[in-house]
XYZ file of C-alpha atoms in Angstrom:
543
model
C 28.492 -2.053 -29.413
C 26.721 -2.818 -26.267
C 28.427 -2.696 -23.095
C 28.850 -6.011 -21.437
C 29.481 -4.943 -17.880
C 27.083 -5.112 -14.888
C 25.900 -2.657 -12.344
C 28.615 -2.989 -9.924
C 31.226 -3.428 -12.421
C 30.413 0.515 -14.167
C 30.889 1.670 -10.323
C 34.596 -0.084 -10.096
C 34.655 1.420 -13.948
C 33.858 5.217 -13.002
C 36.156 5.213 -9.461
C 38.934 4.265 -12.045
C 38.818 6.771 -14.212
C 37.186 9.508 -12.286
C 38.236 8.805 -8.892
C 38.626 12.399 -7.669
C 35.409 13.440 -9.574
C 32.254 14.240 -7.650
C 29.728 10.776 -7.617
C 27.219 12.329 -5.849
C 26.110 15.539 -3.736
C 23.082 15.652 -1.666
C 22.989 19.878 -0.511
C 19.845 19.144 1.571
C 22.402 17.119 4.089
C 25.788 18.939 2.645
C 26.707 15.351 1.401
C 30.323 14.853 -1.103
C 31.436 12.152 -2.434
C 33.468 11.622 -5.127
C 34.067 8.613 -7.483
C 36.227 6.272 -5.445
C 34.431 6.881 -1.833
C 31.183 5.990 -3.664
C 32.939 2.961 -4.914
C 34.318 2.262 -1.058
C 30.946 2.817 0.422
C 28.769 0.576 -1.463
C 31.402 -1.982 -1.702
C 30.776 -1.975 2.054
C 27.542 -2.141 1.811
C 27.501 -4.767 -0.601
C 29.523 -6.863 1.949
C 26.947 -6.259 4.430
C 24.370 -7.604 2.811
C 26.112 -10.734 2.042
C 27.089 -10.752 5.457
C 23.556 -10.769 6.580
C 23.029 -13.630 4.633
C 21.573 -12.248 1.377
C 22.219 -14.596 -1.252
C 22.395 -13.550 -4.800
C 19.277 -13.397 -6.495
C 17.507 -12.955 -3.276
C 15.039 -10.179 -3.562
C 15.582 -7.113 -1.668
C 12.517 -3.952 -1.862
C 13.602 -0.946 -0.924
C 10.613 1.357 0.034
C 11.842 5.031 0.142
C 12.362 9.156 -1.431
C 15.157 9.379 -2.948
C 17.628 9.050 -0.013
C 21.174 8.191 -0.177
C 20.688 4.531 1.290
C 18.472 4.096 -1.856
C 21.682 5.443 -4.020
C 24.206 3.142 -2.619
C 21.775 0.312 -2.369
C 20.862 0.147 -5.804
C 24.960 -0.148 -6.743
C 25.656 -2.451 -3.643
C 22.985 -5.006 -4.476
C 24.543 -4.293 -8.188
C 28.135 -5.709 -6.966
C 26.652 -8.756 -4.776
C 24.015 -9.774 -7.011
C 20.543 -9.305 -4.789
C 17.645 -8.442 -6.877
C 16.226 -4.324 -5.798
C 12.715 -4.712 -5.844
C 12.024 -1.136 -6.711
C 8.633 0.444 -4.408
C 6.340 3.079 -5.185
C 6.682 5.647 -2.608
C 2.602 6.759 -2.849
C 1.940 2.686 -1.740
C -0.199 2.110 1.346
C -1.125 -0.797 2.950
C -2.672 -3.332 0.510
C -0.378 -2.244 -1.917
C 2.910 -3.232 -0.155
C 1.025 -5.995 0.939
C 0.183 -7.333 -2.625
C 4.158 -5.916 -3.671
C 5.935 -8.044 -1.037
C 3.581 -11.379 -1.443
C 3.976 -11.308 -5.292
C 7.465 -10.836 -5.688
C 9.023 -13.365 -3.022
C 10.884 -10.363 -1.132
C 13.067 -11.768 1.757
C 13.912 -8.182 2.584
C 12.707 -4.728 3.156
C 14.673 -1.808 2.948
C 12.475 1.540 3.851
C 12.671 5.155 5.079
C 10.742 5.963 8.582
C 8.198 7.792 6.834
C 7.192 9.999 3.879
C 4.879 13.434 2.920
C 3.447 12.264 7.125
C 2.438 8.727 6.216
C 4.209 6.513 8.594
C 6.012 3.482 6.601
C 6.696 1.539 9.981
C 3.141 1.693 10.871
C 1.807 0.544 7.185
C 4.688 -2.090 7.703
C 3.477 -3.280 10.879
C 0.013 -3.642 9.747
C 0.775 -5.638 7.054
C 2.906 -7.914 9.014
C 2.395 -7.704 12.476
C 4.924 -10.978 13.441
C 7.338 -8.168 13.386
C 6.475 -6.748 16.679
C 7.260 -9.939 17.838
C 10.682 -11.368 15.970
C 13.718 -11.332 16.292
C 16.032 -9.154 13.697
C 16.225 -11.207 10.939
C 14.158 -14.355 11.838
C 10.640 -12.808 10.710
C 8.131 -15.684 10.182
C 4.871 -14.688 8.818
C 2.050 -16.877 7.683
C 0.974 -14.412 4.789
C 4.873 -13.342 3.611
C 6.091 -17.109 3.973
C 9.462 -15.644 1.849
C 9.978 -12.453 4.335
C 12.813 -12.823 6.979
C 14.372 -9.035 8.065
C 13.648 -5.339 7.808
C 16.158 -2.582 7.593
C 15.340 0.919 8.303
C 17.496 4.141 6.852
C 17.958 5.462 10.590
C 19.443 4.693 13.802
C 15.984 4.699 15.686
C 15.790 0.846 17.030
C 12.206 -0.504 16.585
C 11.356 -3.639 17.544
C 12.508 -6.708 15.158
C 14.183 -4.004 12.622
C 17.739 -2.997 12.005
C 19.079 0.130 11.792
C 21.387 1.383 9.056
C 24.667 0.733 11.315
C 23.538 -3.027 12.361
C 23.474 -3.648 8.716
C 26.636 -1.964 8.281
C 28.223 -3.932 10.539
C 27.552 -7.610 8.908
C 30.303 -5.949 6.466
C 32.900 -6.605 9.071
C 32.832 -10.254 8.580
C 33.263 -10.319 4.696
C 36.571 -10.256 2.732
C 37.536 -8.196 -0.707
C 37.648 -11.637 -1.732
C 33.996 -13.017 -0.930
C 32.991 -9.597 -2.738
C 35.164 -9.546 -5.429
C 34.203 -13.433 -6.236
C 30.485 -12.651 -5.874
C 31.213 -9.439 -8.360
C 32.749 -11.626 -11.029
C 29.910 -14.290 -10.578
C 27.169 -11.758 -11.975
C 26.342 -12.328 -15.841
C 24.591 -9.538 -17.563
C 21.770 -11.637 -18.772
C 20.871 -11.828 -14.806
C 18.098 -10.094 -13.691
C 18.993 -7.196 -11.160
C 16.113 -5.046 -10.903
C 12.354 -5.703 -10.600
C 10.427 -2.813 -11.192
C 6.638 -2.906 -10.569
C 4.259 -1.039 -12.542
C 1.467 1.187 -11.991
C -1.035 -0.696 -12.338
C -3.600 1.495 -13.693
C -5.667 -1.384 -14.844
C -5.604 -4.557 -12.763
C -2.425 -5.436 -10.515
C 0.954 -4.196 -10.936
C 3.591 -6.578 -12.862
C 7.365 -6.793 -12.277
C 9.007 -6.023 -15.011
C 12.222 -8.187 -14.659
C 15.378 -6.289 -15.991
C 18.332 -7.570 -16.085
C 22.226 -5.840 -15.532
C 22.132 -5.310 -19.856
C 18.730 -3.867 -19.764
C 19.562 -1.120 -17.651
C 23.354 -0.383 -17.847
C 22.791 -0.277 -21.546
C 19.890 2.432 -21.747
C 21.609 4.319 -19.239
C 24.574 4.626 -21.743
C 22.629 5.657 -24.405
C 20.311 7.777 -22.563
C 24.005 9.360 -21.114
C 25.288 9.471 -25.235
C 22.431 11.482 -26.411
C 22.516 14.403 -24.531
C 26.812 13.969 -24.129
C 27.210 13.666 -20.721
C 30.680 13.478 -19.423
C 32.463 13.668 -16.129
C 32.625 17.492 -16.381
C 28.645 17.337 -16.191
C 26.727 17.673 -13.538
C 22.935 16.523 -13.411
C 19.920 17.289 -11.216
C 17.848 14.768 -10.272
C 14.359 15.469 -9.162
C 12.736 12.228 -10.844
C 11.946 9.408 -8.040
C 14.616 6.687 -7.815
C 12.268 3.589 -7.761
C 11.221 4.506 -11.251
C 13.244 3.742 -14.239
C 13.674 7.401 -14.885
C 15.550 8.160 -11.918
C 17.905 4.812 -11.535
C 18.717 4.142 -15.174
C 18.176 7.647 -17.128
C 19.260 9.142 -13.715
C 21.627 7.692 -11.702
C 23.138 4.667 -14.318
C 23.253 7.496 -17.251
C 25.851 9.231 -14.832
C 27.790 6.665 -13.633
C 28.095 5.301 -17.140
C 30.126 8.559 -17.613
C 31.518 9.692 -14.839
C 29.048 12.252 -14.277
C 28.344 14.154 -10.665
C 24.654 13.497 -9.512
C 23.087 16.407 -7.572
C 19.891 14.722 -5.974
C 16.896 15.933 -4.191
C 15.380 13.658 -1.797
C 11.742 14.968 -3.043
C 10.851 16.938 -5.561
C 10.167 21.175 -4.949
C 10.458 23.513 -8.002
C 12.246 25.890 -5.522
C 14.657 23.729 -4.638
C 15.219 21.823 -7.753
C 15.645 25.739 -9.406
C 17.969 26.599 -6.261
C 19.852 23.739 -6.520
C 20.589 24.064 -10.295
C 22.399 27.520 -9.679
C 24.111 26.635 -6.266
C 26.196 23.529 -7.971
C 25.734 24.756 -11.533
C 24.216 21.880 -12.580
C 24.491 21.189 -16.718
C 21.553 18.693 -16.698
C 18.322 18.528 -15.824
C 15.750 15.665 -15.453
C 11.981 16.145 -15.258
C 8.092 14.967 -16.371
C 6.538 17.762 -17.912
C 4.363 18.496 -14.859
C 8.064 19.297 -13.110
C 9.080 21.261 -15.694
C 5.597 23.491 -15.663
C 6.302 23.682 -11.941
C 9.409 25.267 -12.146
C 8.590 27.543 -15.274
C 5.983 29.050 -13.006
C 7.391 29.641 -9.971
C 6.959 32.936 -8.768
C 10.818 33.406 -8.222
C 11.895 31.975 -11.352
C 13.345 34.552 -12.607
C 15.445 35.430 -10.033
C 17.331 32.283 -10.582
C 20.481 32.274 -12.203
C 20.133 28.794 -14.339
C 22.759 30.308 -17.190
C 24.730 26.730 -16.003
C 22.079 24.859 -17.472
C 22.680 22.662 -21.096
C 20.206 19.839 -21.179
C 18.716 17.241 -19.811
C 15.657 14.910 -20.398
C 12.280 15.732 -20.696
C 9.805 12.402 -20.738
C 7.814 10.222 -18.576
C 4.542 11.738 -20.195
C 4.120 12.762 -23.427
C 5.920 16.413 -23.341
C 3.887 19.660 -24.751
C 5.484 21.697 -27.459
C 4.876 24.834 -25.674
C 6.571 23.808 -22.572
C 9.661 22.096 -24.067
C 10.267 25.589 -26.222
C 9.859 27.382 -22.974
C 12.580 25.341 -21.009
C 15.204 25.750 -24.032
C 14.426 29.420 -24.037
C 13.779 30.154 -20.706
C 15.770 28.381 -18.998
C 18.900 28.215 -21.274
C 18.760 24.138 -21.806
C 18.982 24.757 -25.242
C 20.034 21.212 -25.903
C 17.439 19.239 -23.597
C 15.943 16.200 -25.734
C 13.061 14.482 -25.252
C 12.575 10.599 -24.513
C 9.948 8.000 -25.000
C 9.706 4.474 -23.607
C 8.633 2.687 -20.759
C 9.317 0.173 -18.058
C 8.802 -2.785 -20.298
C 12.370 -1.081 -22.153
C 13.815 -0.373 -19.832
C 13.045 2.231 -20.363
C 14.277 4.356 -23.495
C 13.442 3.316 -27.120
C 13.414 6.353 -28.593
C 15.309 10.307 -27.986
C 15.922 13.356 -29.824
C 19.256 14.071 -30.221
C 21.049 17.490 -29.121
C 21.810 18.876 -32.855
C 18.291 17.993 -33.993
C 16.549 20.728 -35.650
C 14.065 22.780 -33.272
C 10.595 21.934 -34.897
C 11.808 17.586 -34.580
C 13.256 18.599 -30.974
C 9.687 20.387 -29.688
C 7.498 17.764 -32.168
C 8.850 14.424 -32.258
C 10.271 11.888 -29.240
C 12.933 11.178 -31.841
C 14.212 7.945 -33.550
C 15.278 4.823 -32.306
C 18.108 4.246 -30.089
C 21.159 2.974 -32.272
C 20.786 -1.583 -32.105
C 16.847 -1.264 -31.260
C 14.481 -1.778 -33.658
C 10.966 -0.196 -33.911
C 8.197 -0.373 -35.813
C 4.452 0.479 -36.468
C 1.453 -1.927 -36.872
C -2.051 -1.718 -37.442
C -3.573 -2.959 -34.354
C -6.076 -4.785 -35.187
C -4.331 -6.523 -38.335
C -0.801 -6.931 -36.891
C 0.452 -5.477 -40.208
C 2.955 -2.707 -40.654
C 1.743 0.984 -41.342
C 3.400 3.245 -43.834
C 4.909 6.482 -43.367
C 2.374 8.820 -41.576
C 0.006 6.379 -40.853
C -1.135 5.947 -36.939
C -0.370 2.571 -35.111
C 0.994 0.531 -32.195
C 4.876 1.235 -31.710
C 6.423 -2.037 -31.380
C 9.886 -2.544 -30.163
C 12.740 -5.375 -30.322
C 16.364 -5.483 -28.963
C 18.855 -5.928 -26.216
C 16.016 -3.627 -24.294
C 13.432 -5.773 -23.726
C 12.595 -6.812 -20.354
C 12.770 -10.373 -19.435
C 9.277 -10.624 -18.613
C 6.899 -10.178 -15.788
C 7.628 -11.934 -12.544
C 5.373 -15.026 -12.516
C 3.424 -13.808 -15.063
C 3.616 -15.541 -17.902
C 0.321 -15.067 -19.389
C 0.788 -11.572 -19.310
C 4.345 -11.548 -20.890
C 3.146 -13.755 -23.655
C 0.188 -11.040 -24.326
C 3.389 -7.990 -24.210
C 6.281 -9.635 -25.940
C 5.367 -11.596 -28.993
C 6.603 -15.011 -30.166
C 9.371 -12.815 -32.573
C 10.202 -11.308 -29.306
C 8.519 -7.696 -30.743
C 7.372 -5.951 -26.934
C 3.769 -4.211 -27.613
C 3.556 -0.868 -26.348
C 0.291 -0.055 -26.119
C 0.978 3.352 -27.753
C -0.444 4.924 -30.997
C 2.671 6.563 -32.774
C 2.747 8.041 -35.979
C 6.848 7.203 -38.098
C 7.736 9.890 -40.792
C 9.905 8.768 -44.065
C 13.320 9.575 -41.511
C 12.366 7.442 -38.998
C 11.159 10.130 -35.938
C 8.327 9.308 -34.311
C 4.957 11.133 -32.644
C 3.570 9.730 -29.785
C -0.550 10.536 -30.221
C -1.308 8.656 -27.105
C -2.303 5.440 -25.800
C -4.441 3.155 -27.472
C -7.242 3.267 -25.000
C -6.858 6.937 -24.615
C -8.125 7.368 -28.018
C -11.533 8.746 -28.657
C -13.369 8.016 -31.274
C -16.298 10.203 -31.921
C -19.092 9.863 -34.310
C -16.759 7.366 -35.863
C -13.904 9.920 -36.180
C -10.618 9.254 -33.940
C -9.563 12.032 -32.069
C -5.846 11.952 -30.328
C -6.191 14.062 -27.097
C -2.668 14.705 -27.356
C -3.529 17.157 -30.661
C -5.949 18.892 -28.709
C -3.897 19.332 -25.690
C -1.386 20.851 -27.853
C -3.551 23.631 -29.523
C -5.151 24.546 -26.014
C -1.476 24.913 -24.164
C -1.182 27.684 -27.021
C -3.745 29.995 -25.135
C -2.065 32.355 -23.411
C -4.162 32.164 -20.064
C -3.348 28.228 -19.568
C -1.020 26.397 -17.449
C -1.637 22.981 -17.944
C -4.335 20.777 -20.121
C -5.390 17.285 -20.272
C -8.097 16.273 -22.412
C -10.404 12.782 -22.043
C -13.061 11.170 -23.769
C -16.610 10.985 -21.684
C -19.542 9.071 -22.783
C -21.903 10.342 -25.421
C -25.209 8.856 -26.433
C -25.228 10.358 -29.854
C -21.955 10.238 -30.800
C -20.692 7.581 -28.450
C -17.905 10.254 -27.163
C -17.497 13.497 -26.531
C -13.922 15.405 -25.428
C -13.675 16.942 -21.769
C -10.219 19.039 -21.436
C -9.316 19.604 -17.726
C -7.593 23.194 -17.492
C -5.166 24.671 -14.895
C -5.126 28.295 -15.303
C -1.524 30.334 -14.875
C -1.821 32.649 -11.408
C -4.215 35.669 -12.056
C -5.639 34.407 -15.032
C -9.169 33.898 -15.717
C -11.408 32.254 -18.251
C -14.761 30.668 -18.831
C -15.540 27.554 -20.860
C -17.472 29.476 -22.949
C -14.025 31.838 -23.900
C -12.642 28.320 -24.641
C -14.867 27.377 -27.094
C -14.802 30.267 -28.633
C -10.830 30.600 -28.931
C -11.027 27.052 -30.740
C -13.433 28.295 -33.227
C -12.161 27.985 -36.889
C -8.648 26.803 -35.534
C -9.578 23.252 -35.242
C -12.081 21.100 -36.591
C -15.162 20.887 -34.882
C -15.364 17.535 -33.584
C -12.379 18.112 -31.667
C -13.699 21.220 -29.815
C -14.186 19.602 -26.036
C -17.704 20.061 -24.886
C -16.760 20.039 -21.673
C -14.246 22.127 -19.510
C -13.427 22.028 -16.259
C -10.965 23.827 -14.519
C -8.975 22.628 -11.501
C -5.764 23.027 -9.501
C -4.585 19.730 -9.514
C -4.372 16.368 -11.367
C -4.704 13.160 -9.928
C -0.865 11.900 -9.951
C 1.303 8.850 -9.565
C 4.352 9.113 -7.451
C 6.278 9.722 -10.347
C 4.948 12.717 -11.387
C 2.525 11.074 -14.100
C -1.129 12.195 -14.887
C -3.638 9.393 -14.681
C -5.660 10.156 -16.936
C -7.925 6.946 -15.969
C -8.887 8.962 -13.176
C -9.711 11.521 -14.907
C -11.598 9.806 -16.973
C -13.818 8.686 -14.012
C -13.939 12.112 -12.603
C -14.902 13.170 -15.868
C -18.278 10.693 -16.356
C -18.880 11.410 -12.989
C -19.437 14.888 -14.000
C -21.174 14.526 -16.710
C -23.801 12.014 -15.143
C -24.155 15.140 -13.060
């Protein structure tokens, strides 16, 4: 049964039945608030945006860590209908530039600055009428949709708002103008617009509407039985789907308390999980590493901890065994989807056995279908055999703002969404992510999954971390590079490499190349672009 409700409406849900419960706690700022105060703040906010004169369906970005503003945004533009045009926080100039152009944004929400990069300044430089307008009446010739900004802060900058001017438009607005523009919202409306990374060519929107999301938060929520006596960390950024719909929907769906840091630490995610005795954690396998290996880890008392999510990358065995045993999550699950589904299609559930837990992403959500097709034929694969995962249901996005070439080449005419990603489906339906399709490497005319390799190398005792690209090769058209971080104190020598992989995997799947590094090149949200790597890596061997 899918739930039928909206964004807003699951807030006015949750302060009913958990109104003395926690919402959300913020112990950077020593910030409480249960249930029904959540529900009284954002329906305040929610009136000040209308009184400001945002209309619903008007597109509001919101350009910030993951600050409270950003929480009660997301919920108030959730009760009044505004579309949250979700922003990467890494973006610099030509970036927010392109971000605010494409998606007809009338509005920008944003934090002063972040990690020292000023957001003001990058603001200013992409739309310098500011320094000259009036709040509210911006008029620029290359953002002809763009009218006010709004900054988290009472610091008054010229032709911005601070957070209490906007608060103050509430003043003017009724229960009534709310509650009418609350029961106007359908479900089949689009409420969030969530740009990609554009890793090749310019980001898309993914349009998703109030079902999309309130629905996979639910079911993300389900699997790993979240309830109001739960309390989850959330370390994952907020303008990516893992942080407002596995994150902060899949707790308000169930009444759960959110414990949220603002940026992610491993210290302070690990302090913060034994201060509130958090249940649930969230995390990309890069966060988890992090915390596994910081040098006070064991002095943290994380006995509190139950489960939690482990996805935005595919996950290493070795690392999800070591946060069930490690740090007590015994019943953390792993989850695979992306944007496009906004974004779950597939999780392990809590009473799976160990070895599908550690080895699979799981099977389907319950009402979404998925299947497995021969890329280059379009037909279905049988049991074992490596394809494209396709999926279909009530999690599809509605497409890609003005884009329709590009939705047409994503979603199919049967309204299957193409993933891009080479799974493997046993006989019981739980599925193997082996990478992406363009991540494959075929070599000597035999394909070669980096994700296999990855997996045998995170078994050697001395490494931390391992990615593993294909490079050029004249003879065999590509060779494997494998990118190692070593664990503190350790060393090791290509050569020892090779040498460990000798007569434990085939041959051809031995990486000719090592290098070893202390960092990958990241996105905001904790992911590993490997296309970078992949340019690092024939820039190295061209060397």
């Amino acid at each position: 049964m899918l739930n039928e409700k909206t964004v807003g409406a699951i807030v006015k849900d949750a302060a009913r039945k958990f109104p003395e419960t926690e919402a959300y706690i913020y112990p950077e700022h020593g910030i409480r608030k249960t249930y029904q105060e959540f529900d009284k703040e954002t329906d305040e906010l929610a009136k000040a945006f209308i009184g400001m004169g945002i209309q619903k369906g008007e597109h509001v970005a919101i350009w910030s860590d993951n600050k409270r503003e950003w929480l009660l945004s997301q919920f108030a533009t959730g009760k009044m209908g505004a579309v949250l045009i979700t922003v990467n926080t890494n973006y610099q100039e030509k970036e927010l530039e392109y971000l605010l152009q494409q998606s007809d944004a009338t509005t920008l929400i944003l934090c002063e600055s972040y990690k020292g990069t000023s957001y003001i300044d990058i603001l200013k430089a992409v739309c310098k009428e500011i320094e000259i307008a009036e709040k509210g009446k911006i008029q620029s010739d290359k953002l002809p949709h763009f009218k006010r900004v709004i900054v988290m802060s009472e610091n008054d900058y010229r032709g911005i708002y601070t957070w209490s001017e906007l608060i103050a438009h509430a003043e003017g607005v009724s229960d009534e103008v709310l509650n009418n523009a609350l029961e106007s919202l359908s479900n089949d409306e689009v409420i969030n617009i969530q740009y990609t990374s554009g890793t090749t060519g310019f980001p898309k929107g993914v349009m998703l509407t109030h079902k999309n999301v309130v629905n996979n938060g639910q079911l993300v929520g389900d699997y790993i039985h979240l309830s109001d006596r739960d309390r989850l960390c959330i370390p994952v950024p907020f303008f990516h789907c893992f942080g407002c719909v596995m994150g902060t929907i899949a707790s308000v769906t169930h009444g759960t308390t959110m414990v949220i840091v603002e940026q992610f630490d491993a210290g302070k995610v690990l302090q913060m999980v034994q201060d509130e005795k958090c249940t649930a954690l969230h995390g990309v396998p890069t966060m988890f590493i992090a915390e596994l290996n910081h040098p006070d880890f064991i002095k943290f008392d994380l006995s509190s901890l139950r489960t939690g999510i482990m996805a935005g990358s595919i996950c290493p065995i070795e690392v999800m065994k070591k946060v069930m045993e490690d740090m007590g999550a015994s019943e953390i699950t792993i989850a695979y989807g992306q944007t496009e589904s906004s974004p779950v299609i597939t999780q392990s559930k809590t009473d799976d056995s160990i070895e599908k837990r550690v080895s699979t992403v799981g099977q389907a959500h319950p009402g979404v279908e998925v299947k497995i097709i021969d890329p280059v034929t379009g037909e279905d694969t049988p049991a074992g055999v490596p394809g494209e995962l396709c999926t279909r249901g009530y999690l599809v996005m509605k497409g890609y703002y003005k884009n329709e070439e590009a939705t047409n080449s994503t979603i199919d005419s049967n309204g299957w969404l193409h993933t891009g990603d080479i799974a493997v489906m046993d006989e019981d339906g739980y599925i193997d992510i082996t990478g992406r399709i363009k991540d494959m490497v075929i070599r000597g005319g035999e394909n070669i999954y980096p994700k296999e390799v990855e997996e045998f190398l995170y078994q050697h005792p001395s490494i931390q971390d391992v990615q593993v690209v294909g490079v050029p090769d004249p003879k065999f058209g590509e060779e494997l590079m494998a990118w190692v971080i070593l664990k503190t104190g350790e060393h090791l020598t290509s050569e020892q490499l090779k040498e460990y992989c000798k007569g434990k995997i085939s041959f051809h799947k031995i990486p000719k190349y090592v290098e070893f590094t202390d960092t990958y090149p990241m996105t905001a949200s904790g992911k590993i672009q490997k296309f970078l790597l992949r340019e690092m890596s024939k820039e190295r061997v061209e060397v």
